[in-house]
Amino acid sequence: MDDIAAEWLTKVEERFGSVVEIRMVRAHAGAQPISVLFFETGKSGQVRAVTFGLSQARRTAWRLAKPELMVIMNSTHPEWGLAAGYFASRYFGRRDFSYGETFMMEQTLAPDTMMQGMLVFAPAVDSEGEQIFEISRSRIVLGGLYPIYHGEDQLVKEWGLEKFWKERKGFDPFDPHRPAVNSGWSSS
């Protein structure tokens, strides 16, 4: 483990608790490897994972801070965290991972869902300050990844992130079985 990775591990454990497993993900041969850190959540049936490696890419949009990704799901399947690593590896250096961006795959994200993509938005942390980390003269900001169904990526583009996210009554972004949002979804 290099110095920056060790510093990241120390910082995220101070903030979110013990890392119980670290797995490496590569989207394909030759792709940038991404570490996925799985945390002890204290809650049965919940996956919490954070990536490391995405922030090592260079993007002109990342002048003030670089992203890493966080996933929290009401599930026992580690594939949720591994999906974050997959997208970070697949789009390393090619996408910004800014709020409202969507990432889709052909297959489902995990065995307990029919969802095939992820949406980047604010991470599920207690305060805004918990998503910012100062690491070796760099600032890293966590982006939350939330699962979406095929077609919801288009609704995010049509409606905008705020309408998609905030106007849905009963919308639980941590539920792998939540109903799909569609153009006829009632906001009441």
mmCIF file of C-alpha atoms in Angstrom:
data_model
loop_
_atom_site.group_PDB
_atom_site.id
_atom_site.type_symbol
_atom_site.label_atom_id
_atom_site.label_comp_id
_atom_site.label_asym_id
_atom_site.label_seq_id
_atom_site.Cartn_x
_atom_site.Cartn_y
_atom_site.Cartn_z
ATOM 1 C CA MET A 1 0.000 0.000 0.000
ATOM 2 C CA ASP A 2 1.488 3.359 -0.978
ATOM 3 C CA ASP A 3 1.587 6.380 1.344
ATOM 4 C CA ILE A 4 -1.457 8.126 -0.160
ATOM 5 C CA ALA A 5 -3.566 4.944 0.021
ATOM 6 C CA ALA A 6 -2.479 4.387 3.640
ATOM 7 C CA GLU A 7 -3.356 7.988 4.502
ATOM 8 C CA TRP A 8 -6.776 7.583 2.824
ATOM 9 C CA LEU A 9 -7.418 4.387 4.790
ATOM 10 C CA THR A 10 -6.548 6.134 8.064
ATOM 11 C CA LYS A 11 -8.767 9.151 7.290
ATOM 12 C CA VAL A 12 -11.832 7.160 6.225
ATOM 13 C CA GLU A 13 -11.538 4.802 9.211
ATOM 14 C CA GLU A 14 -11.375 7.803 11.554
ATOM 15 C CA ARG A 15 -14.576 9.123 10.020
ATOM 16 C CA PHE A 16 -16.606 6.010 9.155
ATOM 17 C CA GLY A 17 -15.253 3.178 11.329
ATOM 18 C CA SER A 18 -13.313 0.000 10.675
ATOM 19 C CA VAL A 19 -12.620 -1.252 7.177
ATOM 20 C CA VAL A 20 -13.346 -4.988 7.218
ATOM 21 C CA GLU A 21 -12.324 -5.816 3.650
ATOM 22 C CA ILE A 22 -10.518 -4.241 0.706
ATOM 23 C CA ARG A 23 -11.077 -5.559 -2.816
ATOM 24 C CA MET A 24 -9.520 -4.500 -6.094
ATOM 25 C CA VAL A 25 -11.662 -3.920 -9.181
ATOM 26 C CA ARG A 26 -10.634 -3.541 -12.824
ATOM 27 C CA ALA A 27 -13.323 -2.869 -15.412
ATOM 28 C CA HIS A 28 -11.267 -4.726 -18.034
ATOM 29 C CA ALA A 29 -7.694 -5.828 -18.707
ATOM 30 C CA GLY A 30 -5.474 -2.773 -18.754
ATOM 31 C CA ALA A 31 -7.972 -0.593 -16.864
ATOM 32 C CA GLN A 32 -6.940 1.396 -13.813
ATOM 33 C CA PRO A 33 -7.353 -0.754 -10.670
ATOM 34 C CA ILE A 34 -9.612 0.758 -8.018
ATOM 35 C CA SER A 35 -9.671 -0.262 -4.352
ATOM 36 C CA VAL A 36 -13.069 -0.750 -2.743
ATOM 37 C CA LEU A 37 -13.071 -0.436 1.041
ATOM 38 C CA PHE A 38 -15.946 -2.144 2.862
ATOM 39 C CA PHE A 39 -16.862 -0.846 6.325
ATOM 40 C CA GLU A 40 -18.347 -2.413 9.424
ATOM 41 C CA THR A 41 -21.751 -0.723 9.514
ATOM 42 C CA GLY A 42 -23.145 -2.011 12.783
ATOM 43 C CA LYS A 43 -26.383 -2.649 10.876
ATOM 44 C CA SER A 44 -27.330 -6.101 9.708
ATOM 45 C CA GLY A 45 -28.119 -6.179 6.021
ATOM 46 C CA GLN A 46 -26.307 -2.999 5.020
ATOM 47 C CA VAL A 47 -23.359 -2.540 2.674
ATOM 48 C CA ARG A 48 -21.179 0.574 3.000
ATOM 49 C CA ALA A 49 -18.215 0.980 0.673
ATOM 50 C CA VAL A 50 -15.850 3.737 -0.443
ATOM 51 C CA THR A 51 -13.476 3.705 -3.405
ATOM 52 C CA PHE A 52 -9.844 4.692 -3.601
ATOM 53 C CA GLY A 53 -8.000 5.311 -6.844
ATOM 54 C CA LEU A 54 -10.389 7.484 -8.847
ATOM 55 C CA SER A 55 -8.890 10.633 -7.303
ATOM 56 C CA GLN A 56 -5.515 9.719 -8.807
ATOM 57 C CA ALA A 57 -6.805 10.538 -12.308
ATOM 58 C CA ARG A 58 -6.268 13.963 -13.851
ATOM 59 C CA ARG A 59 -9.257 16.002 -15.014
ATOM 60 C CA THR A 60 -9.338 19.725 -15.751
ATOM 61 C CA ALA A 61 -12.687 19.994 -13.924
ATOM 62 C CA TRP A 62 -11.020 18.805 -10.707
ATOM 63 C CA ARG A 63 -9.174 22.020 -9.850
ATOM 64 C CA LEU A 64 -10.559 22.380 -6.306
ATOM 65 C CA ALA A 65 -11.095 18.750 -5.328
ATOM 66 C CA LYS A 66 -10.946 15.204 -6.686
ATOM 67 C CA PRO A 67 -13.681 12.598 -6.196
ATOM 68 C CA GLU A 68 -13.923 9.222 -4.572
ATOM 69 C CA LEU A 69 -17.240 7.366 -4.398
ATOM 70 C CA MET A 70 -19.435 6.059 -1.566
ATOM 71 C CA VAL A 71 -22.233 3.491 -1.759
ATOM 72 C CA ILE A 72 -24.624 2.604 1.057
ATOM 73 C CA MET A 73 -27.328 0.017 0.352
ATOM 74 C CA ASN A 74 -29.783 -1.994 2.400
ATOM 75 C CA SER A 75 -28.370 -5.263 1.117
ATOM 76 C CA THR A 76 -25.939 -8.009 2.043
ATOM 77 C CA HIS A 77 -24.393 -8.176 -1.434
ATOM 78 C CA PRO A 78 -20.880 -6.722 -1.870
ATOM 79 C CA GLU A 79 -21.590 -6.208 -5.573
ATOM 80 C CA TRP A 80 -22.984 -2.777 -4.648
ATOM 81 C CA GLY A 81 -19.542 -1.588 -3.573
ATOM 82 C CA LEU A 82 -17.860 -3.418 -6.427
ATOM 83 C CA ALA A 83 -20.117 -1.574 -8.896
ATOM 84 C CA ALA A 84 -18.663 1.717 -7.621
ATOM 85 C CA GLY A 85 -15.181 0.353 -8.253
ATOM 86 C CA TYR A 86 -16.198 -0.861 -11.699
ATOM 87 C CA PHE A 87 -17.492 2.553 -12.799
ATOM 88 C CA ALA A 88 -14.454 4.338 -11.303
ATOM 89 C CA SER A 89 -12.143 1.957 -13.179
ATOM 90 C CA ARG A 90 -14.073 1.993 -16.446
ATOM 91 C CA TYR A 91 -14.304 5.790 -16.626
ATOM 92 C CA PHE A 92 -10.991 6.623 -14.910
ATOM 93 C CA GLY A 93 -9.692 9.874 -16.388
ATOM 94 C CA ARG A 94 -12.612 10.091 -18.849
ATOM 95 C CA ARG A 95 -15.585 11.274 -16.738
ATOM 96 C CA ASP A 96 -15.882 13.859 -13.953
ATOM 97 C CA PHE A 97 -18.231 11.959 -11.581
ATOM 98 C CA SER A 98 -20.075 15.192 -10.827
ATOM 99 C CA TYR A 99 -23.569 15.440 -9.340
ATOM 100 C CA GLY A 100 -26.210 14.325 -11.815
ATOM 101 C CA GLU A 101 -23.930 12.113 -13.910
ATOM 102 C CA THR A 102 -25.270 8.631 -14.556
ATOM 103 C CA PHE A 103 -23.416 5.412 -15.311
ATOM 104 C CA MET A 104 -25.129 2.378 -16.829
ATOM 105 C CA MET A 105 -24.166 -1.254 -17.473
ATOM 106 C CA GLU A 106 -25.788 -4.056 -19.437
ATOM 107 C CA GLN A 107 -26.365 -6.369 -16.463
ATOM 108 C CA THR A 108 -27.888 -5.744 -13.049
ATOM 109 C CA LEU A 109 -25.707 -4.198 -10.357
ATOM 110 C CA ALA A 110 -26.283 -6.948 -7.788
ATOM 111 C CA PRO A 111 -28.249 -10.203 -7.412
ATOM 112 C CA ASP A 112 -30.951 -8.517 -5.303
ATOM 113 C CA THR A 113 -32.006 -5.854 -7.818
ATOM 114 C CA MET A 114 -33.066 -5.164 -11.378
ATOM 115 C CA MET A 115 -31.249 -1.805 -11.394
ATOM 116 C CA GLN A 116 -28.486 -1.365 -13.951
ATOM 117 C CA GLY A 117 -26.921 1.999 -13.237
ATOM 118 C CA MET A 118 -25.761 4.562 -10.726
ATOM 119 C CA LEU A 119 -26.427 8.255 -10.214
ATOM 120 C CA VAL A 120 -23.884 10.581 -8.566
ATOM 121 C CA PHE A 121 -25.250 12.877 -5.857
ATOM 122 C CA ALA A 122 -24.370 14.038 -2.346
ATOM 123 C CA PRO A 123 -23.172 11.160 -0.157
ATOM 124 C CA ALA A 124 -25.206 9.925 2.803
ATOM 125 C CA VAL A 125 -23.037 11.396 5.557
ATOM 126 C CA ASP A 126 -24.025 13.213 8.736
ATOM 127 C CA SER A 127 -22.718 16.617 7.670
ATOM 128 C CA GLU A 128 -21.284 18.261 4.580
ATOM 129 C CA GLY A 129 -17.878 18.414 6.264
ATOM 130 C CA GLU A 130 -17.763 14.607 6.468
ATOM 131 C CA GLN A 131 -17.501 14.334 2.698
ATOM 132 C CA ILE A 132 -14.299 16.411 2.453
ATOM 133 C CA PHE A 133 -10.831 14.973 3.134
ATOM 134 C CA GLU A 134 -7.417 16.649 3.020
ATOM 135 C CA ILE A 135 -4.914 14.045 1.788
ATOM 136 C CA SER A 136 -1.246 14.778 0.949
ATOM 137 C CA ARG A 137 -1.811 18.301 -0.346
ATOM 138 C CA SER A 138 -4.964 17.210 -2.190
ATOM 139 C CA ARG A 139 -8.608 17.625 -1.362
ATOM 140 C CA ILE A 140 -10.844 14.605 -1.922
ATOM 141 C CA VAL A 141 -14.624 14.944 -1.894
ATOM 142 C CA LEU A 142 -16.918 11.926 -1.648
ATOM 143 C CA GLY A 143 -19.662 11.575 -4.197
ATOM 144 C CA GLY A 144 -22.566 9.317 -3.330
ATOM 145 C CA LEU A 145 -23.596 6.664 -5.840
ATOM 146 C CA TYR A 146 -27.258 5.673 -5.882
ATOM 147 C CA PRO A 147 -28.739 2.891 -8.008
ATOM 148 C CA ILE A 148 -31.091 3.633 -10.873
ATOM 149 C CA TYR A 149 -33.133 1.569 -13.296
ATOM 150 C CA HIS A 150 -32.651 1.565 -17.043
ATOM 151 C CA GLY A 151 -34.578 4.611 -18.288
ATOM 152 C CA GLU A 152 -34.150 6.634 -15.098
ATOM 153 C CA ASP A 153 -30.882 7.991 -16.492
ATOM 154 C CA GLN A 154 -32.957 9.663 -19.211
ATOM 155 C CA LEU A 155 -35.383 11.079 -16.630
ATOM 156 C CA VAL A 156 -32.464 12.645 -14.756
ATOM 157 C CA LYS A 157 -31.411 14.324 -18.019
ATOM 158 C CA GLU A 158 -34.972 15.448 -18.873
ATOM 159 C CA TRP A 159 -36.135 16.556 -15.421
ATOM 160 C CA GLY A 160 -32.841 17.541 -13.847
ATOM 161 C CA LEU A 161 -31.317 16.048 -10.737
ATOM 162 C CA GLU A 162 -33.309 18.075 -8.204
ATOM 163 C CA LYS A 163 -36.737 17.123 -9.564
ATOM 164 C CA PHE A 164 -35.763 13.479 -9.972
ATOM 165 C CA TRP A 165 -34.373 13.286 -6.436
ATOM 166 C CA LYS A 166 -36.480 15.576 -4.266
ATOM 167 C CA GLU A 167 -39.994 15.366 -5.639
ATOM 168 C CA ARG A 168 -40.442 11.622 -5.311
ATOM 169 C CA LYS A 169 -42.657 10.701 -2.368
ATOM 170 C CA GLY A 170 -41.653 7.362 -0.905
ATOM 171 C CA PHE A 171 -38.421 7.260 -2.929
ATOM 172 C CA ASP A 172 -35.845 5.298 -0.899
ATOM 173 C CA PRO A 173 -32.440 5.491 -2.598
ATOM 174 C CA PHE A 174 -31.027 2.764 -0.313
ATOM 175 C CA ASP A 175 -33.662 0.151 -1.212
ATOM 176 C CA PRO A 176 -32.523 -2.284 -3.928
ATOM 177 C CA HIS A 177 -36.202 -3.164 -4.545
ATOM 178 C CA ARG A 178 -37.653 0.356 -4.747
ATOM 179 C CA PRO A 179 -40.181 0.935 -7.509
ATOM 180 C CA ALA A 180 -38.852 2.493 -10.689
ATOM 181 C CA VAL A 181 -39.416 6.188 -11.223
ATOM 182 C CA ASN A 182 -41.100 6.805 -14.563
ATOM 183 C CA SER A 183 -42.453 9.779 -16.458
ATOM 184 C CA GLY A 184 -45.898 9.155 -14.937
ATOM 185 C CA TRP A 185 -44.596 9.082 -11.333
ATOM 186 C CA SER A 186 -46.707 11.241 -9.047
ATOM 187 C CA SER A 187 -44.862 13.747 -6.901
ATOM 188 C CA SER A 188 -47.750 13.959 -4.437
#
